[in-house]
Amino acid sequence: MGFFGGVEAGGTKFVCIVADAAGVVQAETRFATTTPDETLGRTIAFFEEQASAYPMQAIGVASFGPLDLDPASPTYGYITNTPKPGWAGVDFAGRLRAAFGLPLGFDTDVNAAALGEYLWGAGRGADPVAYFTIGTGIGGGFIVHGKPLHGLVHPESGHIGIPRGAGDVFGGVCPYHGDCFEGLASGTALRQRWGQPAETLPDDHPAWQLEAEYIARALVNVILLISPQRIVLGGGVMQRALLFPLVRRKTAQLLNGYVGSPALGEEIENYIVPPLLGGYAGALGAVALGMQAAGGEGQ
Amino acid sequence: MGFFGGVEAGGTKFVCIVADAAGVVQAETRFATTTPDETLGRTIAFFEEQASAYPMQAIGVASFGPLDLDPASPTYGYITNTPKPGWAGVDFAGRLRAAFGLPLGFDTDVNAAALGEYLWGAGRGADPVAYFTIGTGIGGGFIVHGKPLHGLVHPESGHIGIPRGAGDVFGGVCPYHGDCFEGLASGTALRQRWGQPAETLPDDHPAWQLEAEYIARALVNVILLISPQRIVLGGGVMQRALLFPLVRRKTAQLLNGYVGSPALGEEIENYIVPPLLGGYAGALGAVALGMQAAGGEGQ
């Protein structure tokens, strides 16, 4: 059985793992994201140490962004205009590919997490799979016909437009669009709208009804455009236990019977679900990207 | 070179063609949609007549709906609950498959049109391709990784929710959702909102600015979720020449620089485009479905 490396490259920490083709983690390390030289150096050193015990067929990277993912671009695999000091313009994929001499998978953190959940987590057996992380910001990734959805660029699902709730006049917090989905429903929006951090809002606060409505409005658009067979919702905001039942009910209400499927009826608890991979979602997603780059399972 | 049959099955007329694998039409017939027995009889007779001159490898059907497209369903390939007399519950795909003894492709009219434009029309060279028809109603289909996007059901893209324009209080015409995209921007909505048919509204009527805004708001969501490399807009409403420049400008304005691609800038005229297949879009799309069913080109 072959082994694959996975790197979850976050803005604050890196998680590097080695896993087998069934997604079982064999080795791991975690460290803070500092300078590119130091951080990529630790990444490369980890995989070099593991190589004798776990000969790897490929490595995948699930990276914070924004990223250049256009294979035709001269800066393919670069981190582009991040505000993170030192990281803008770093040839992330190129430096790792040169160091390892292995096939390298490279994608956004949300596409990787979607792929990991699709192969080994809450999205197993479904296609398409939609994955959203609803936290400080909102991001989404989609697996369609077994592969992450890319096109003109990678999807920026957090910024779709949704109808406003009745009487809601909050301007939204998105610097680009004001009241897009992220502008209305991210953790940042919750804090600004209600004047306190989301985690301090009690369950009976009206914030949660409105939050569920906006998440449901986004899911309605995802369901009508992409028709996912499963929707996985992760991120800090979704830790609030009451949100899942509220979001499920409001999504079905808003669709109003238009999509005739048990997934919007008696089976909705198995349709709109939390992720299963937890703290390994990004790193296992990266492993899956490596497997696809090697032309293996999941391709 | 092989030949393929294509059936555009519309609620008012059927178009049957034989084409080669390059999408070149060799024979055709058109007739009104009457009873299922008579209409399917004429369809079968046409292909039987053509079979000696053009031996076909497969046939594709692009059908009006709603359709059951779940391969696991006992009523797969049926027309489901259409109000069209006599057609509800017809085993459309099954009857044609039995008559021809050939691989049969079967999909919605908009998915087929999307596939036809992707292979031979305005979507050539792009993936994903988004196709919308904006007429009496609004429908959309998407080609992703070379194949029509399906999932839980087929996409019902006409019914996505979009933000209302400033001061617009029109309730919308959708019986399910009121002011969804179709409810606000279909030809039916234009007629009801302004009290006259869309084709009688002059170019300088405010209807067209608002119409372009709503189409642009829908495209913004499609771009952010699916990231198509080309967007093809057909249908009766899009015949109004001034709409394309307005829709392009408003789409770029609403995205506000968030999607960093020339397709939303100097190349937008080649990004949001009219269809190229004209009156053959549905039937050629059906041919493409037949080719995919046969495992041939476009698979």
XYZ file of C-alpha atoms in Angstrom:
598
model
C 0.000 0.000 0.000
C 1.334 3.419 -0.912
C 1.697 6.473 1.274
C 0.895 10.100 0.596
C 1.898 13.346 2.251
C -0.562 16.093 3.089
C 0.072 19.697 4.107
C -2.647 21.882 5.544
C -1.080 25.291 5.082
C -3.008 27.776 7.172
C -2.313 31.394 7.855
C -1.575 30.658 11.515
C -0.417 27.032 11.543
C 0.771 24.232 9.287
C -0.321 20.607 9.742
C 1.786 17.994 7.921
C 0.746 14.348 7.848
C 1.587 11.081 6.154
C -1.408 8.840 5.442
C -2.120 5.678 3.524
C -4.529 5.447 0.591
C -7.393 4.737 2.994
C -6.822 8.050 4.734
C -5.328 6.536 7.889
C -2.810 8.950 9.440
C 0.641 7.399 10.040
C 2.663 10.415 11.179
C 2.067 14.087 11.807
C 3.506 17.376 12.949
C 2.074 20.838 13.577
C 3.879 24.155 13.810
C 3.175 27.875 13.600
C 3.240 29.658 10.255
C 6.205 32.044 10.374
C 8.343 33.166 7.414
C 8.050 31.252 4.140
C 11.676 30.054 4.374
C 11.351 28.747 7.902
C 7.863 27.288 7.442
C 8.591 25.571 4.120
C 11.895 24.391 5.572
C 10.126 22.641 8.455
C 7.600 21.181 6.020
C 10.300 19.749 3.766
C 12.296 18.439 6.733
C 9.253 16.577 8.101
C 8.625 14.693 4.876
C 12.329 13.920 4.412
C 12.378 12.380 7.902
C 9.319 10.251 7.137
C 10.385 9.109 3.677
C 12.270 5.978 4.739
C 9.462 4.625 6.938
C 6.692 5.787 4.590
C 7.826 6.039 0.973
C 5.415 8.537 -0.534
C 3.903 8.488 -4.029
C 2.773 12.113 -3.992
C 2.178 15.090 -1.731
C -0.814 17.373 -1.596
C -1.084 20.909 -0.285
C -4.259 22.590 0.956
C -3.296 26.212 1.173
C -4.597 29.496 2.467
C -4.958 31.971 -0.333
C -5.577 33.671 -2.527
C -3.848 31.246 -4.876
C -3.111 31.226 -8.581
C -4.625 27.902 -9.695
C -4.638 28.513 -13.440
C -2.328 25.814 -14.871
C -1.679 28.072 -17.869
C -0.450 30.941 -15.716
C 3.295 31.670 -15.275
C 2.580 32.121 -11.554
C 0.601 28.870 -11.177
C 0.894 27.567 -7.631
C 1.861 30.952 -6.183
C 0.234 32.596 -3.210
C -0.875 35.880 -4.756
C -1.862 39.057 -2.922
C -2.180 37.913 0.692
C -1.756 40.566 3.390
C 0.314 38.019 5.372
C 3.849 39.520 5.605
C 6.396 37.799 3.381
C 3.960 35.387 1.728
C 2.653 37.413 -1.222
C 4.218 36.130 -4.426
C 5.681 32.976 -2.886
C 5.970 30.072 -5.362
C 4.531 27.650 -2.842
C 3.828 24.702 -5.148
C 7.038 25.137 -7.110
C 9.289 25.122 -4.045
C 7.699 21.973 -2.650
C 7.705 20.202 -6.004
C 11.399 20.978 -6.442
C 12.210 19.765 -2.933
C 10.336 16.460 -3.159
C 10.564 15.440 -6.795
C 7.085 13.929 -6.459
C 3.715 14.653 -8.062
C 2.191 17.547 -6.157
C -1.504 18.276 -5.692
C -2.298 21.888 -4.862
C -5.609 23.543 -4.127
C -7.473 25.814 -1.761
C -8.083 24.739 1.821
C -11.853 24.515 1.236
C -11.553 22.468 -1.961
C -9.202 20.112 -0.136
C -11.519 19.802 2.843
C -14.406 19.106 0.462
C -12.362 16.361 -1.222
C -11.334 14.838 2.112
C -14.933 14.741 3.341
C -15.993 13.311 -0.042
C -13.495 10.449 0.109
C -13.417 9.616 3.802
C -15.868 11.776 5.729
C -19.387 13.122 5.740
C -19.582 13.285 1.960
C -18.843 9.624 1.306
C -21.052 8.071 -1.367
C -22.381 11.423 -2.620
C -21.535 13.394 -5.782
C -21.650 16.372 -6.029
C -20.630 17.261 -2.486
C -20.836 20.848 -1.251
C -18.639 21.883 1.671
C -18.849 25.219 3.468
C -16.856 26.559 6.342
C -18.737 29.286 8.203
C -16.413 31.012 10.636
C -14.679 34.381 10.724
C -15.179 34.320 6.960
C -17.176 31.983 4.720
C -15.690 29.706 2.081
C -16.973 26.797 0.082
C -15.715 24.015 -2.153
C -17.510 21.523 -4.376
C -16.667 18.047 -5.605
C -18.291 17.329 -8.967
C -17.750 14.109 -10.920
C -15.172 13.107 -8.303
C -12.950 16.173 -8.574
C -12.807 19.668 -7.072
C -14.740 22.183 -9.135
C -12.501 24.747 -10.817
C -13.122 26.996 -13.723
C -12.372 30.563 -14.495
C -10.913 30.727 -10.987
C -11.733 28.704 -7.914
C -15.240 29.276 -6.580
C -15.644 32.110 -4.096
C -18.890 30.809 -2.737
C -18.864 32.941 0.386
C -19.647 36.009 -1.689
C -22.883 35.041 -3.424
C -25.800 37.450 -3.207
C -28.845 36.384 -1.223
C -32.167 38.073 -0.520
C -32.284 40.125 2.682
C -34.434 39.005 5.586
C -37.576 41.064 6.183
C -36.670 44.335 7.910
C -32.935 43.622 8.113
C -31.068 46.864 7.436
C -27.564 45.866 8.598
C -25.145 46.958 5.882
C -22.956 43.855 5.946
C -19.216 43.621 6.530
C -17.804 42.528 3.161
C -15.405 45.174 1.859
C -16.216 44.130 -1.734
C -19.973 43.522 -1.692
C -21.346 44.742 1.646
C -24.269 42.412 2.170
C -23.215 39.248 0.367
C -23.495 35.912 2.235
C -20.179 36.415 4.051
C -21.037 40.057 4.634
C -24.298 39.104 6.348
C -23.573 35.765 8.009
C -19.882 35.298 8.862
C -18.675 35.324 12.441
C -17.351 38.817 11.749
C -20.815 39.911 10.629
C -22.412 38.382 13.711
C -20.020 40.287 15.980
C -20.551 43.614 14.231
C -24.301 43.240 13.854
C -24.980 42.335 17.486
C -22.059 44.122 19.149
C -20.641 41.019 20.798
C -18.769 37.889 19.700
C -20.998 35.146 18.270
C -19.951 32.674 20.958
C -21.350 34.965 23.685
C -24.821 35.223 22.098
C -27.283 32.981 24.006
C -29.278 30.323 22.173
C -32.511 32.327 22.505
C -30.976 35.452 20.942
C -32.708 36.475 17.661
C -29.279 36.401 16.027
C -29.540 32.660 15.493
C -32.886 32.717 13.672
C -31.526 35.301 11.245
C -28.203 33.478 10.924
C -30.009 30.249 10.061
C -32.144 32.064 7.512
C -29.118 33.475 5.709
C -27.295 30.152 5.707
C -30.486 28.524 4.375
C -30.788 31.148 1.633
C -27.236 30.382 0.534
C -27.928 26.640 0.589
C -31.064 27.128 -1.517
C -28.917 28.697 -4.224
C -26.320 25.953 -3.945
C -29.026 23.280 -4.187
C -30.681 24.898 -7.214
C -27.416 25.492 -9.083
C -25.202 22.533 -8.165
C -27.751 20.013 -6.883
C -25.339 18.449 -4.363
C -26.170 15.027 -3.002
C -24.804 16.109 0.372
C -24.005 19.438 2.029
C -21.311 19.536 4.722
C -21.227 22.611 6.969
C -18.164 23.214 9.135
C -16.441 26.185 10.761
C -16.662 27.928 14.108
C -20.156 29.385 13.695
C -21.590 25.929 12.943
C -20.368 24.713 16.339
C -23.556 26.258 17.738
C -25.673 23.115 18.085
C -29.049 24.731 17.439
C -28.013 25.898 13.962
C -28.243 22.552 12.151
C -31.946 21.904 12.878
C -32.810 25.548 12.153
C -30.868 25.605 8.884
C -32.431 22.325 7.738
C -35.970 23.528 8.476
C -35.533 26.918 6.841
C -33.870 25.450 3.742
C -36.820 23.131 3.167
C -39.268 25.965 3.845
C -37.595 28.304 1.374
C -37.488 25.661 -1.382
C -41.203 25.201 -0.752
C -41.460 21.736 -2.260
C -39.817 22.721 -5.529
C -37.053 20.126 -5.315
C -38.881 16.836 -5.013
C -36.436 14.723 -3.042
C -36.556 12.997 0.342
C -33.251 14.795 1.026
C -35.308 17.941 1.545
C -37.877 16.031 3.582
C -37.626 13.094 5.908
C -33.948 12.495 5.090
C -32.739 16.059 5.583
C -30.758 15.140 8.722
C -28.524 13.043 6.466
C -28.389 15.728 3.783
C -27.205 18.852 5.602
C -24.550 17.499 7.944
C -21.467 18.432 9.980
C -18.006 17.330 8.788
C -16.517 14.103 10.112
C -12.782 14.653 9.692
C -12.453 17.285 12.428
C -8.934 18.578 12.975
C -7.612 16.456 10.112
C -10.008 17.768 7.446
C -7.479 20.057 5.791
C -4.509 17.703 6.019
C -6.473 14.642 4.872
C -7.929 16.730 2.070
C -4.357 17.543 1.087
C -3.536 13.821 1.085
C -6.486 13.329 -1.258
C -5.139 16.053 -3.540
C -1.826 14.197 -3.592
C -3.596 10.985 -4.525
C -5.393 12.714 -7.393
C -2.105 14.244 -8.556
C -0.574 10.756 -8.587
C -3.508 9.532 -10.678
C -4.603 7.204 -7.906
C -7.813 6.583 -6.058
C -10.205 9.470 -5.971
C -9.136 10.571 -9.463
C -17.625 8.043 -39.280
C -20.584 7.157 -37.112
C -23.968 8.817 -36.984
C -26.137 9.745 -34.048
C -29.805 10.605 -33.650
C -31.041 13.575 -31.676
C -34.550 14.416 -30.482
C -35.454 17.830 -29.149
C -38.710 17.036 -27.403
C -40.470 20.276 -26.654
C -43.895 20.883 -25.246
C -45.095 22.345 -28.539
C -42.861 20.725 -31.168
C -40.395 17.891 -31.711
C -37.219 18.280 -33.774
C -35.540 15.025 -34.850
C -32.134 15.055 -36.560
C -29.375 12.738 -37.621
C -25.869 14.181 -37.299
C -22.317 12.940 -37.542
C -19.814 13.029 -34.680
C -18.773 16.538 -35.704
C -22.305 17.813 -35.178
C -23.059 18.219 -38.882
C -26.782 17.681 -39.522
C -27.535 15.051 -42.212
C -31.318 14.762 -41.993
C -34.109 16.334 -40.006
C -37.832 16.557 -39.418
C -40.058 18.751 -37.252
C -43.630 18.172 -36.143
C -46.090 19.349 -33.525
C -46.253 17.654 -30.127
C -49.621 15.904 -29.940
C -50.421 12.707 -28.014
C -47.524 10.597 -26.720
C -48.480 7.675 -29.015
C -48.663 9.761 -32.159
C -45.604 11.903 -31.344
C -43.362 9.023 -30.303
C -44.647 7.060 -33.322
C -43.507 9.810 -35.686
C -40.192 10.027 -33.865
C -39.557 6.290 -34.180
C -40.664 6.244 -37.823
C -38.233 9.045 -38.718
C -35.210 7.234 -37.313
C -36.280 3.929 -38.897
C -36.440 5.661 -42.291
C -32.959 7.163 -41.825
C -31.283 4.027 -40.492
C -30.195 2.567 -43.823
C -28.566 5.773 -45.092
C -27.209 6.763 -41.676
C -26.579 3.775 -39.402
C -26.736 5.257 -35.924
C -24.625 4.332 -32.902
C -26.895 5.953 -30.337
C -29.770 8.366 -29.919
C -30.119 11.248 -27.502
C -33.247 12.939 -26.224
C -33.440 16.484 -24.868
C -36.812 16.600 -23.231
C -39.212 19.047 -21.700
C -39.901 18.169 -18.106
C -40.081 17.685 -15.323
C -38.144 14.448 -15.767
C -37.065 11.668 -13.449
C -33.319 11.511 -14.050
C -32.329 9.417 -11.041
C -30.841 6.212 -12.523
C -31.759 4.386 -9.310
C -35.438 5.300 -9.603
C -38.033 2.821 -10.923
C -39.446 5.675 -13.012
C -36.077 6.771 -14.459
C -36.583 8.384 -17.844
C -40.235 9.191 -17.216
C -41.847 12.553 -17.716
C -43.261 13.168 -14.252
C -45.964 15.665 -13.275
C -46.293 17.833 -16.393
C -49.599 19.651 -16.880
C -49.412 18.707 -20.592
C -52.409 16.412 -21.228
C -51.495 12.760 -21.660
C -47.766 13.172 -20.991
C -47.569 12.836 -17.206
C -46.132 9.443 -16.293
C -44.992 8.576 -19.841
C -41.921 6.294 -19.919
C -40.297 8.421 -22.569
C -36.772 7.005 -22.430
C -37.954 3.416 -22.034
C -40.237 3.508 -25.068
C -37.527 4.924 -27.318
C -34.865 2.561 -25.998
C -37.141 -0.408 -26.665
C -37.948 0.790 -30.180
C -34.363 1.440 -31.273
C -32.278 -1.096 -29.396
C -29.515 1.508 -29.196
C -27.775 3.314 -26.326
C -30.005 6.213 -25.357
C -28.921 9.508 -23.816
C -31.639 11.341 -21.956
C -31.566 14.691 -20.188
C -33.315 18.006 -19.787
C -33.565 20.404 -22.711
C -31.286 22.931 -20.981
C -28.611 20.384 -20.065
C -28.642 19.178 -23.660
C -28.399 22.688 -25.051
C -25.511 23.365 -22.666
C -23.747 20.222 -23.905
C -24.345 21.115 -27.558
C -22.955 24.612 -27.098
C -20.013 23.130 -25.148
C -19.085 20.704 -27.923
C -19.873 22.682 -31.065
C -21.097 26.158 -30.190
C -20.401 29.179 -28.038
C -18.981 27.098 -25.189
C -16.255 25.416 -27.182
C -12.916 25.217 -25.374
C -14.379 26.182 -21.995
C -15.131 24.039 -18.923
C -17.285 24.584 -16.934
C -19.845 26.079 -19.303
C -23.007 27.699 -17.962
C -26.037 27.944 -20.260
C -29.217 29.839 -19.468
C -32.362 30.271 -21.469
C -34.282 33.371 -20.443
C -37.710 33.358 -22.026
C -41.231 32.723 -20.760
C -39.470 30.878 -17.939
C -35.814 30.643 -16.986
C -33.745 27.455 -17.036
C -30.063 26.695 -16.851
C -27.667 23.822 -17.412
C -23.984 23.385 -16.631
C -21.229 21.298 -18.157
C -18.569 20.413 -15.582
C -15.581 18.182 -16.312
C -17.078 17.525 -19.753
C -20.477 16.274 -18.619
C -23.839 17.756 -17.644
C -24.041 18.524 -13.949
C -26.498 16.301 -12.100
C -26.828 15.501 -8.485
C -29.674 15.183 -6.092
C -31.886 16.178 -9.033
C -31.104 18.249 -12.088
C -30.315 21.885 -11.341
C -33.292 24.238 -11.260
C -31.183 27.303 -11.735
C -34.061 29.572 -12.681
C -35.268 29.562 -9.103
C -32.228 30.857 -7.198
C -32.727 33.737 -4.802
C -31.159 37.072 -5.671
C -31.110 40.425 -3.873
C -33.881 42.819 -4.870
C -33.052 45.990 -6.749
C -33.336 49.204 -4.722
C -37.005 50.185 -4.357
C -38.373 47.269 -6.375
C -41.563 46.071 -4.677
C -42.966 43.827 -7.465
C -43.957 40.554 -5.831
C -42.657 38.258 -8.552
C -44.549 35.645 -10.553
C -43.113 32.323 -9.367
C -45.874 30.209 -7.808
C -43.279 28.503 -5.578
C -40.963 31.315 -4.511
C -42.499 34.614 -5.608
C -39.450 36.748 -6.237
C -36.804 34.211 -7.248
C -34.780 34.864 -10.440
C -37.513 33.467 -12.706
C -40.167 35.224 -10.629
C -38.452 38.577 -11.149
C -36.864 38.344 -14.589
C -38.656 35.872 -16.886
C -40.656 37.066 -19.865
C -43.764 36.324 -17.809
C -42.463 38.582 -15.033
C -41.682 41.357 -17.520
C -45.215 41.204 -18.901
C -46.869 41.249 -15.490
C -44.588 43.898 -14.010
C -44.938 46.379 -16.844
C -48.414 45.447 -18.089
C -47.326 44.691 -21.645
C -45.384 41.952 -23.439
C -41.598 42.293 -23.213
C -41.221 42.579 -26.977
C -43.365 45.751 -27.000
C -41.227 47.556 -24.390
C -39.008 50.143 -26.119
C -35.238 50.094 -25.629
C -35.321 53.198 -23.429
C -37.919 51.718 -21.057
C -36.610 51.324 -17.465
C -37.624 47.669 -17.694
C -34.362 46.806 -19.418
C -32.041 48.334 -16.814
C -33.792 46.359 -14.081
C -33.898 43.204 -16.213
C -30.158 43.453 -16.833
C -29.535 43.977 -13.123
C -31.434 40.824 -12.177
C -29.742 38.734 -14.846
C -26.386 40.095 -13.658
C -27.224 39.235 -10.033
C -27.959 35.660 -11.082
C -24.724 35.473 -13.084
C -22.739 36.764 -10.101
C -23.979 33.795 -8.087
C -23.238 31.383 -10.905
C -19.722 32.808 -11.282
C -19.010 32.624 -7.550
C -20.374 29.094 -7.138
C -19.507 27.325 -10.392
C -16.781 29.562 -11.819
C -17.727 28.859 -15.452
C -15.167 29.635 -18.132
C -17.997 30.791 -20.394
C -21.613 31.827 -19.891
C -24.061 31.365 -22.775
C -27.358 33.249 -22.563
C -30.181 32.270 -24.909
C -33.969 32.494 -24.975
C -36.510 34.991 -26.206
C -35.771 37.756 -23.714
C -32.068 37.746 -24.671
C -33.038 38.562 -28.271
C -33.203 42.188 -27.108
C -29.831 43.388 -28.390
C -29.166 45.961 -25.699
C -29.253 43.347 -22.933
C -25.833 41.777 -23.551
C -23.776 44.963 -23.028
C -25.903 45.934 -20.015
C -25.650 42.483 -18.408
C -21.888 42.379 -18.954
C -21.347 45.800 -17.387
C -23.585 45.159 -14.390
C -22.069 41.730 -13.723
C -18.571 43.224 -13.568
C -19.830 46.106 -11.406
C -21.531 43.796 -8.927
C -18.473 41.541 -8.589
C -16.523 44.722 -7.881
C -13.128 43.314 -8.791
C -13.439 40.299 -6.519
C -12.858 37.747 -9.284
C -9.486 38.703 -10.737
C -9.812 37.546 -14.335
C -9.727 39.302 -17.700
C -13.032 37.496 -18.378
C -14.641 40.036 -16.081
C -12.685 42.866 -17.665
C -11.414 43.464 -21.166
C -12.447 39.993 -22.361
C -16.008 40.060 -21.037
C -17.486 40.171 -24.561
C -16.091 36.690 -25.066
C -17.208 35.543 -21.639
C -20.937 36.327 -21.523
C -22.102 35.389 -25.009
C -25.137 34.375 -27.086
C -25.545 30.756 -28.226
C -24.262 29.732 -31.654
C -26.387 26.699 -32.471
C -29.644 28.617 -32.960
C -32.614 26.462 -33.932
C -30.511 23.309 -33.696
C -29.330 23.843 -30.105
C -31.735 21.360 -28.547
C -31.466 18.705 -31.246
C -27.679 18.930 -31.496
C -27.503 18.823 -27.729
C -29.525 15.631 -27.920
C -27.034 14.233 -30.447
C -24.281 15.046 -27.945
C -26.201 13.171 -25.241
C -26.381 10.189 -27.591
C -22.644 10.366 -28.160
C -21.996 10.412 -24.422
C -24.377 7.464 -23.955
C -22.395 5.549 -26.582
C -19.178 6.338 -24.690
C -17.893 8.388 -27.576
C -16.569 11.884 -28.002
C -17.572 14.354 -25.350
C -17.588 11.667 -22.676
